[in-house]
CSV table of C-alpha atoms and ligand atoms in Angstrom, one decimal:
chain,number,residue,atom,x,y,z
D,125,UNK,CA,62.7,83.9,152.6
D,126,UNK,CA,58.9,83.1,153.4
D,127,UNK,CA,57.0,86.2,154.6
D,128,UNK,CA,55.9,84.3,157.3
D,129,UNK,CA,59.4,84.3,159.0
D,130,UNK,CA,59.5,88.3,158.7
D,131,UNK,CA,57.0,88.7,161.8
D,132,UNK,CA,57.4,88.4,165.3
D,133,UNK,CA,61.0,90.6,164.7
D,134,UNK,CA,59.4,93.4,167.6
D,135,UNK,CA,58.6,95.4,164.6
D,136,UNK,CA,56.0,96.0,162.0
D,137,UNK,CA,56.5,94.3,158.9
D,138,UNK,CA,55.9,97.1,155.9
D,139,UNK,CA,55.4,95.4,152.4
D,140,UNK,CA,54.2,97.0,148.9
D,141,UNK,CA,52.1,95.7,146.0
D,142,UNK,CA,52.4,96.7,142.3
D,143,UNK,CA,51.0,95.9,139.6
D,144,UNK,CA,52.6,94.7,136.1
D,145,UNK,CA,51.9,97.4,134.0
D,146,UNK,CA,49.5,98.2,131.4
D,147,UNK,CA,50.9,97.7,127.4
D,148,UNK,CA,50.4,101.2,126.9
D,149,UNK,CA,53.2,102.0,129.5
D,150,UNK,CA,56.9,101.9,128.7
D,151,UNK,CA,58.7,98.2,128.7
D,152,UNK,CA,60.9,99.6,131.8
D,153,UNK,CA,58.2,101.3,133.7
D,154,UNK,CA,58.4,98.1,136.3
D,155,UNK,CA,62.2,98.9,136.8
D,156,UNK,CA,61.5,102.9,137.7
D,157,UNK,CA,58.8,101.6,140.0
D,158,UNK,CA,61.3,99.3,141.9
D,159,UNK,CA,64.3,101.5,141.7
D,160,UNK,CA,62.2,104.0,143.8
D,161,UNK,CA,60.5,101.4,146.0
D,162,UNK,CA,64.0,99.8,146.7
D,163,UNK,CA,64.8,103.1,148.8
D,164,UNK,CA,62.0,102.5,150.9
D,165,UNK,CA,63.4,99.1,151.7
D,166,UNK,CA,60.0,97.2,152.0
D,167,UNK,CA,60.2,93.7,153.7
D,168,UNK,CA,58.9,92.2,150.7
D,169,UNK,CA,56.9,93.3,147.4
D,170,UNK,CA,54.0,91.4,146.0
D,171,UNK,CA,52.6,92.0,142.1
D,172,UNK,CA,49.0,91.5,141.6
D,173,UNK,CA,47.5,88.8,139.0
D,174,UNK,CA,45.3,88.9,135.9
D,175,UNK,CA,43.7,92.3,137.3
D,176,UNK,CA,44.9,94.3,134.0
D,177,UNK,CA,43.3,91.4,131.8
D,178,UNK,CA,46.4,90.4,129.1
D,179,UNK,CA,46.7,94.2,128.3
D,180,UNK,CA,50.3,94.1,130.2
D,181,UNK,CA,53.9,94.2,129.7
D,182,UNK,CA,54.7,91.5,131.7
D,183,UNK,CA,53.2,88.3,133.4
D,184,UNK,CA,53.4,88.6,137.3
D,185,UNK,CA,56.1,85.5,137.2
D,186,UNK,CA,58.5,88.0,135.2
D,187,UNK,CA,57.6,90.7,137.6
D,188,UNK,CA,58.2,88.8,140.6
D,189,UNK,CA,61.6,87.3,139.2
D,190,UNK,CA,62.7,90.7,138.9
D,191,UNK,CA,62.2,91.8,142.5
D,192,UNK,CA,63.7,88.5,143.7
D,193,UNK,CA,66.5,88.5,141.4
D,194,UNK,CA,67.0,91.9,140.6
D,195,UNK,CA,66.6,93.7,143.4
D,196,UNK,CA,66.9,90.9,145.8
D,197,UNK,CA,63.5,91.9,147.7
D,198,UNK,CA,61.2,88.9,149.3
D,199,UNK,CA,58.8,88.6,146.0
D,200,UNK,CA,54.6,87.4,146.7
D,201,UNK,CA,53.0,86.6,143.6
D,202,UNK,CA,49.3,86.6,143.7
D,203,UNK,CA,48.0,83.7,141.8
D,204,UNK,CA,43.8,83.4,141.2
D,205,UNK,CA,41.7,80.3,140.8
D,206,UNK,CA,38.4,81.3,139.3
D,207,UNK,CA,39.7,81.1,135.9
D,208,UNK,CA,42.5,78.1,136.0
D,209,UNK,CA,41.9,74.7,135.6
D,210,UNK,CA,45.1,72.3,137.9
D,211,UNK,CA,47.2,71.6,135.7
D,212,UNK,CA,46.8,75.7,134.7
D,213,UNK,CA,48.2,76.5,138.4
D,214,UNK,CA,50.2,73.5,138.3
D,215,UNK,CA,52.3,75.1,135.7
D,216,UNK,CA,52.4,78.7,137.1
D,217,UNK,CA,53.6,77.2,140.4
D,218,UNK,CA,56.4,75.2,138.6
D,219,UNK,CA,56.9,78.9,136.7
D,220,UNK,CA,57.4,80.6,139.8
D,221,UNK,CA,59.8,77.5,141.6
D,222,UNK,CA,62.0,78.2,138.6
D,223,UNK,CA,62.4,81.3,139.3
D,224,UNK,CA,63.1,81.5,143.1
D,225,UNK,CA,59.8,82.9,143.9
D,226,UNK,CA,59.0,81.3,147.6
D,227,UNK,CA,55.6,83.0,148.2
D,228,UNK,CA,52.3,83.1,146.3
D,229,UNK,CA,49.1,85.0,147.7
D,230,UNK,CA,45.9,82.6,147.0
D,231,UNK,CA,43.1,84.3,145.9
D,232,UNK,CA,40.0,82.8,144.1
D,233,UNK,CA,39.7,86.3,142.1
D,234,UNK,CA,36.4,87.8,140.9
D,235,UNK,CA,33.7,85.9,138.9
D,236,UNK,CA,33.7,87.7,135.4
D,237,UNK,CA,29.7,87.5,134.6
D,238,UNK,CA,31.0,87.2,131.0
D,239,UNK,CA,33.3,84.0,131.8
D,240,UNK,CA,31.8,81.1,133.2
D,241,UNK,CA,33.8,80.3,135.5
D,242,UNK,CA,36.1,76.8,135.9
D,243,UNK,CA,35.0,74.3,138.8
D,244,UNK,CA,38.6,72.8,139.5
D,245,UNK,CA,38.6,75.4,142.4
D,246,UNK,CA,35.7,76.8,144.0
D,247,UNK,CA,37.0,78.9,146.7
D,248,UNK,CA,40.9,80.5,147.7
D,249,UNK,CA,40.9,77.4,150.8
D,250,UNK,CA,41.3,75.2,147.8
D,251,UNK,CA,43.9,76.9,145.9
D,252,UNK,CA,45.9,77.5,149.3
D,253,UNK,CA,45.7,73.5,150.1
D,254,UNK,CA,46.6,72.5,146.7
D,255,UNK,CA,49.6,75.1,146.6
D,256,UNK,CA,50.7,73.4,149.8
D,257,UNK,CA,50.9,70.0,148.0
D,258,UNK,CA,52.5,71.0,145.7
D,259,UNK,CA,56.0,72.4,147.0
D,260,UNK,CA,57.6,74.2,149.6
D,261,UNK,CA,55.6,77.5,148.8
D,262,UNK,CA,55.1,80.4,151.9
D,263,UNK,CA,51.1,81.0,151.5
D,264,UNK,CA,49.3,84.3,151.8
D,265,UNK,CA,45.5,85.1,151.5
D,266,UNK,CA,43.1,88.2,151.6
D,267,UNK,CA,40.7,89.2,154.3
D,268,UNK,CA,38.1,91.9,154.2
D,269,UNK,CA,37.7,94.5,157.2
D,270,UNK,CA,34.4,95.5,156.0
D,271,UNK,CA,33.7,92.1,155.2
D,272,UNK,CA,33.8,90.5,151.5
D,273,UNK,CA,31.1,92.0,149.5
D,274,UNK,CA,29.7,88.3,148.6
D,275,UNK,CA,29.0,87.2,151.9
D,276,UNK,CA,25.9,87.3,154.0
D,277,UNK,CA,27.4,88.4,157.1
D,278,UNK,CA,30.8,89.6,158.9
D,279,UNK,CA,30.3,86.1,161.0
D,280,UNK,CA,30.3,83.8,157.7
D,281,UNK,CA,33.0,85.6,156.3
D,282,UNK,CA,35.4,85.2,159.4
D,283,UNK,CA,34.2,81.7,159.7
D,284,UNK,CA,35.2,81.2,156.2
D,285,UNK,CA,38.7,83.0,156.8
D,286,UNK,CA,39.8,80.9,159.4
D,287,UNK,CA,39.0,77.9,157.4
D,288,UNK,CA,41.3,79.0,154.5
D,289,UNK,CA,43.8,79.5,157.5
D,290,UNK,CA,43.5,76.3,158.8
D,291,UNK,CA,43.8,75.4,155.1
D,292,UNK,CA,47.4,76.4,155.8
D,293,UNK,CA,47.2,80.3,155.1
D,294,UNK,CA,50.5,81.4,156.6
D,295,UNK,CA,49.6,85.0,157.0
D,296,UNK,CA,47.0,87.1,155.6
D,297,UNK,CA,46.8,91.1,153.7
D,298,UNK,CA,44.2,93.1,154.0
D,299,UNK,CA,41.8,94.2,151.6
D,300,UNK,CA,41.9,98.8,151.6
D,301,UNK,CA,40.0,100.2,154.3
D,302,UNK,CA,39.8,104.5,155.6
D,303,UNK,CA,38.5,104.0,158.8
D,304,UNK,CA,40.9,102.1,161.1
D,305,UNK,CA,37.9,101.2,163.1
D,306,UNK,CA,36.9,98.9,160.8
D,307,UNK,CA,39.6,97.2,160.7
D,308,UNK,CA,40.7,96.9,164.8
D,309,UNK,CA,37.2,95.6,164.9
D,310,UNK,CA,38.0,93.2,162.5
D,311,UNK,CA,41.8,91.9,163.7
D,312,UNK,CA,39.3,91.5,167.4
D,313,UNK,CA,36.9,89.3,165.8
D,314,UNK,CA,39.7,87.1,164.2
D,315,UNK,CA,41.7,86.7,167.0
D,316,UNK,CA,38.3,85.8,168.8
D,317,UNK,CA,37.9,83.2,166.3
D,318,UNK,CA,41.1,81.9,166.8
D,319,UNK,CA,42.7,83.1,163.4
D,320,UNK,CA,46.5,83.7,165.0
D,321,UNK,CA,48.7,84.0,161.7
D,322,UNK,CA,49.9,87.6,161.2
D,323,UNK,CA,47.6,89.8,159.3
D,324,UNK,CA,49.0,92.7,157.4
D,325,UNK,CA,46.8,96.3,157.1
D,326,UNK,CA,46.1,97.3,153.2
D,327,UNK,CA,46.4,101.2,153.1
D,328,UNK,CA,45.7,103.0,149.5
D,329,UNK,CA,46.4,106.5,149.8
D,330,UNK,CA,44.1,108.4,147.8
D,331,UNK,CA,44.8,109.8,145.1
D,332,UNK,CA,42.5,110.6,142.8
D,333,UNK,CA,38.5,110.9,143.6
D,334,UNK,CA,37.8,109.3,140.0
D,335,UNK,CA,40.0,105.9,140.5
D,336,UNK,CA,39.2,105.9,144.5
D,337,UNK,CA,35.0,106.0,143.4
D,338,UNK,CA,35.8,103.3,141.0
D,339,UNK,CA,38.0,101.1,143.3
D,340,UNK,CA,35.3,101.7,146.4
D,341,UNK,CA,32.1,100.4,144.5
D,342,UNK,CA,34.2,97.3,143.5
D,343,UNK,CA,35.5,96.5,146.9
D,344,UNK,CA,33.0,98.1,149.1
D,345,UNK,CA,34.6,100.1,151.0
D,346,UNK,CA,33.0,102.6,153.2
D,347,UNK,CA,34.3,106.2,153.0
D,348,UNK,CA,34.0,107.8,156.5
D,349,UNK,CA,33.3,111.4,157.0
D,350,UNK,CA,36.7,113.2,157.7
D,351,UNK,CA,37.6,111.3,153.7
D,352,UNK,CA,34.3,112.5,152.0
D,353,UNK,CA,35.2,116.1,153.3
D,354,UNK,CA,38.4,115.9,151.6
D,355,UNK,CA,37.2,114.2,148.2
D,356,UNK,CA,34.8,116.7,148.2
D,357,UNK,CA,36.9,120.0,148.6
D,358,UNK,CA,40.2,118.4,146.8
D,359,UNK,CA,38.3,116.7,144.7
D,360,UNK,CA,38.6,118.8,141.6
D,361,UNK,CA,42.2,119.9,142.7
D,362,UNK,CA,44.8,117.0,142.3
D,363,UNK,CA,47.6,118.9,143.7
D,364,UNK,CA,45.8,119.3,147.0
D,365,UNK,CA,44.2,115.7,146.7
D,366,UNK,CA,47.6,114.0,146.9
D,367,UNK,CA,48.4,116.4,149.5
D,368,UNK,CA,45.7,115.5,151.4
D,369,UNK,CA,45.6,111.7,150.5
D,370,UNK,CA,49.1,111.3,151.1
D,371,UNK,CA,48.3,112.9,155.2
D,372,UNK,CA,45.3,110.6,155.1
D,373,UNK,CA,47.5,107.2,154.9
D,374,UNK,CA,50.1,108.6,156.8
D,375,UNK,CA,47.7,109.4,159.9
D,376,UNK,CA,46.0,106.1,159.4
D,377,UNK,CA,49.4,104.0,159.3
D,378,UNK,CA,50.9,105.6,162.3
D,379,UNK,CA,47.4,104.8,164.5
D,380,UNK,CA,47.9,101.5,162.8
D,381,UNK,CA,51.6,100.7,164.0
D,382,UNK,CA,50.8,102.7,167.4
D,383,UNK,CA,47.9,100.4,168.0
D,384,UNK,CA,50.5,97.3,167.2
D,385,UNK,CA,49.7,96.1,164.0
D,386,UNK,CA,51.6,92.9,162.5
D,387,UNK,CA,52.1,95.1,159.1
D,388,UNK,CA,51.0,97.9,156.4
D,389,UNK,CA,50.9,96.3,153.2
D,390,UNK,CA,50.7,99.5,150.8
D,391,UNK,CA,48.8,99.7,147.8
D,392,UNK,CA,51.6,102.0,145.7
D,393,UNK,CA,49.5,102.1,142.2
D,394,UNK,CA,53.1,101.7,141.0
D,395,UNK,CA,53.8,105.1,142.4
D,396,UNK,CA,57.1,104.9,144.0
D,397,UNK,CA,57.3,108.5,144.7
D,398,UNK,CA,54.0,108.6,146.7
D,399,UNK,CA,55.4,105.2,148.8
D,400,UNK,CA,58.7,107.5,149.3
D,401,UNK,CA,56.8,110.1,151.0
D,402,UNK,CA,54.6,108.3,153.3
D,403,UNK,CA,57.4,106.0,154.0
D,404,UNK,CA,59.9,109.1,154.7
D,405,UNK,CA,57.3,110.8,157.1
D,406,UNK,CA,57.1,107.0,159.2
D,407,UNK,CA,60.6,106.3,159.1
D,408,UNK,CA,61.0,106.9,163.1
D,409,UNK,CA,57.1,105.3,163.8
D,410,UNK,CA,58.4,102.0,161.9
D,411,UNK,CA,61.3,102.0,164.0
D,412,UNK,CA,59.9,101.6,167.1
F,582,FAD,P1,37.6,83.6,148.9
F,582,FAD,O1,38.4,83.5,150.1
F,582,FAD,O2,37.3,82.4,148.1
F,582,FAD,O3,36.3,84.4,149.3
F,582,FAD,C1,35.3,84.8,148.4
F,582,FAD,C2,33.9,84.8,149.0
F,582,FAD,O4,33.5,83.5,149.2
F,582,FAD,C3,33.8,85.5,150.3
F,582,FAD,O5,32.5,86.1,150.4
F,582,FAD,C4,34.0,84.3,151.3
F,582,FAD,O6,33.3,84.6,152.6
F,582,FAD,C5,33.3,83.2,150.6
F,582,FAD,N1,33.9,81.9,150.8
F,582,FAD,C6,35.2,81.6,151.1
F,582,FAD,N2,35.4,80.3,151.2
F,582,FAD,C7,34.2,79.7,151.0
F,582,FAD,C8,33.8,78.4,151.1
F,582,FAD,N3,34.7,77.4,151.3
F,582,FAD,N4,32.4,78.1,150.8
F,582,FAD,C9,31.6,79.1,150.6
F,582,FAD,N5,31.9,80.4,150.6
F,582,FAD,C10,33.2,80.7,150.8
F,582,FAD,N6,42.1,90.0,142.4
F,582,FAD,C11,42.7,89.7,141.2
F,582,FAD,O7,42.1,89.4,140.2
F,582,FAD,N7,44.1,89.8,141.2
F,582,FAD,C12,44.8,90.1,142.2
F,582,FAD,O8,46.1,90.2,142.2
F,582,FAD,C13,44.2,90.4,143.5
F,582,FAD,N8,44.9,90.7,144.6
F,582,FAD,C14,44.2,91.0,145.8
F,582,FAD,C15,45.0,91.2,147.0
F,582,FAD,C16,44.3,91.5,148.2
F,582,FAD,C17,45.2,91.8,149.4
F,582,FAD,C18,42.9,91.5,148.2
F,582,FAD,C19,42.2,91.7,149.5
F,582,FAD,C20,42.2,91.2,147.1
F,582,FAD,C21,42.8,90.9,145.9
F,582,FAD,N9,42.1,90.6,144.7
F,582,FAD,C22,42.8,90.3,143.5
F,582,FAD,C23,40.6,90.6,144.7
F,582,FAD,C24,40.1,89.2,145.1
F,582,FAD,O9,40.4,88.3,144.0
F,582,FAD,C25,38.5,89.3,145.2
F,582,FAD,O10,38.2,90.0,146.4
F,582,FAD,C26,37.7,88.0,145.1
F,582,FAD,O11,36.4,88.3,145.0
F,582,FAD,C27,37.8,87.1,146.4
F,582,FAD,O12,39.0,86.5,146.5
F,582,FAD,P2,39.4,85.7,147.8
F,582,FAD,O13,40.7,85.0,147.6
F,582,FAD,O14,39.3,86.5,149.0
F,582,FAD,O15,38.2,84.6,147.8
């Protein structure tokens, strides 16, 4: 199934991202995580790429083969470029055929100042064409509500979007955002630029103040008022933070599917209870 054909069904699509974990977890952590993110039945899955460094269990191609094989769940794998010479994706591509996995999120990745990095592909627009020729792939990229913290302006970055759409981008996630705002502005400016594949919200509920400070200076992402107020008097308390947090996404994804959306792509930090809950309290709002 390509994630593409999961739109336009009158509904919102709702998908998850996990991670493959960390070397230090147990070997069947993955298989707790997708037992408890089966319940939630997500419209597909997708497992993140080279983020953890090689400190993981398993290589995304594993992870994905599980959730397509295993559980029988639409798998994404994210594939980067910065680091990979052709015949390097050429060979994770034929990986991922093998296994049945249909659908690969293009992403250049970010430049490691300690790596130089390889020139076979400069940008994700390259990665998304050259996945194209290569086989019958479904192709996915990222976009940035608040803009990509590289670029000069919100204008380039769009203009830059819709080229790795017309590239042949099939549909496009979301990079986390707290202030839905941001990201209606965003989805406006897009379709005013004549970007018309589906575009999926990322929602991270949050947690934890430490990983949330961490993951916000990397991304740049803003954190509006109403969410300082709550890192600030949960903070210290995580308890009442993942009480809190958990509210926070769930308010923002109903506003989200209320205003329309295409679909909520969430950020689960391979937390399957935490997915449970927020999908539990949205079961009737993704109905509709
Ligand atoms: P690009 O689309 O190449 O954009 C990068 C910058 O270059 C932007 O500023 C853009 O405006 C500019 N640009 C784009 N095209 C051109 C062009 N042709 N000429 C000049 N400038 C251009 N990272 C991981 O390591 N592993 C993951 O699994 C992972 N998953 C992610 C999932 C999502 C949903 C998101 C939003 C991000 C993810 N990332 C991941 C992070 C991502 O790799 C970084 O944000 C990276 O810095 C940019 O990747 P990109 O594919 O958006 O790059």
């Amino acid at each position: 199934m390509k994630i593409k054909n999961l739109f336009g069904q009158g509904r919102p699509v709702f998908s998850c991202e996990v991670f493959p974990p960390k070397k230090t977890s147990p070997a069947d952590s993955i298989y707790k995580t997708l037992d408890g993110l089966k319940d939630i039945k997500p419209d597909f899955i997708s497992v993140t790429f080279g983020a953890g460094g090689s400190q993981v269990n398993q290589s995304t191609r594993e992870i994905a083969s599980i959730i397509q094989n295993t559980y029988h769940i639409p798998a994404m794998a994210h594939l980067t470029c910065v680091n990979a010479t052709k015949g390097e994706v050429t060979a994770l591509l034929a990986g991922l055929k093998d296994e049945g996995v249909e659908n690969v999120l293009a992403l250049r990745g970010d430049r490691n100042p300690d790596l130089p990095p390889k020139t076979d592909f400069l940008h994700a627009d390259e990665l998304v064409s050259f996945i194209l020729r290569r086989g019958d792939f479904g192709v996915s990229a990222a976009c940035y509500p608040e803009g990509h913290p590289e670029s000069a302006d919100m204008v380039s970055d769009i203009r830059y979007l819709k080229q790795k759409v017309d590239a042949g981008a099939q549909h496009l996630v979301s990079q986390l955002f707290f202030d839905n705002e941001d990201f209606f502005r965003f989805l406006e400016h897009c379709r005013m630029a004549g970007i018309t594949v589906p575009i999926e919200a990322g929602i991270m509920p949050v947690l934890n103040r430490g990983s949330i400070e961490r993951m916000v200076s990397l991304c740049g992402a803003s954190i509006p008022k109403k969410l300082s107020r709550i890192l600030a008097r949960y903070g210290d308390h995580p308890e009442a933070l993942r009480q809190a947090g958990i509210a926070y996404a769930i308010d923002q994804i109903a506003d989200l599917m209320a205003a329309g959306v295409d679909g909520i792509h969430l950020y689960t930090m391979n937390n399957p209870a935490v997915a449970k809950e927020i999908s539990g309290s949205i079961s009737s709002i993704r109905a509709v």
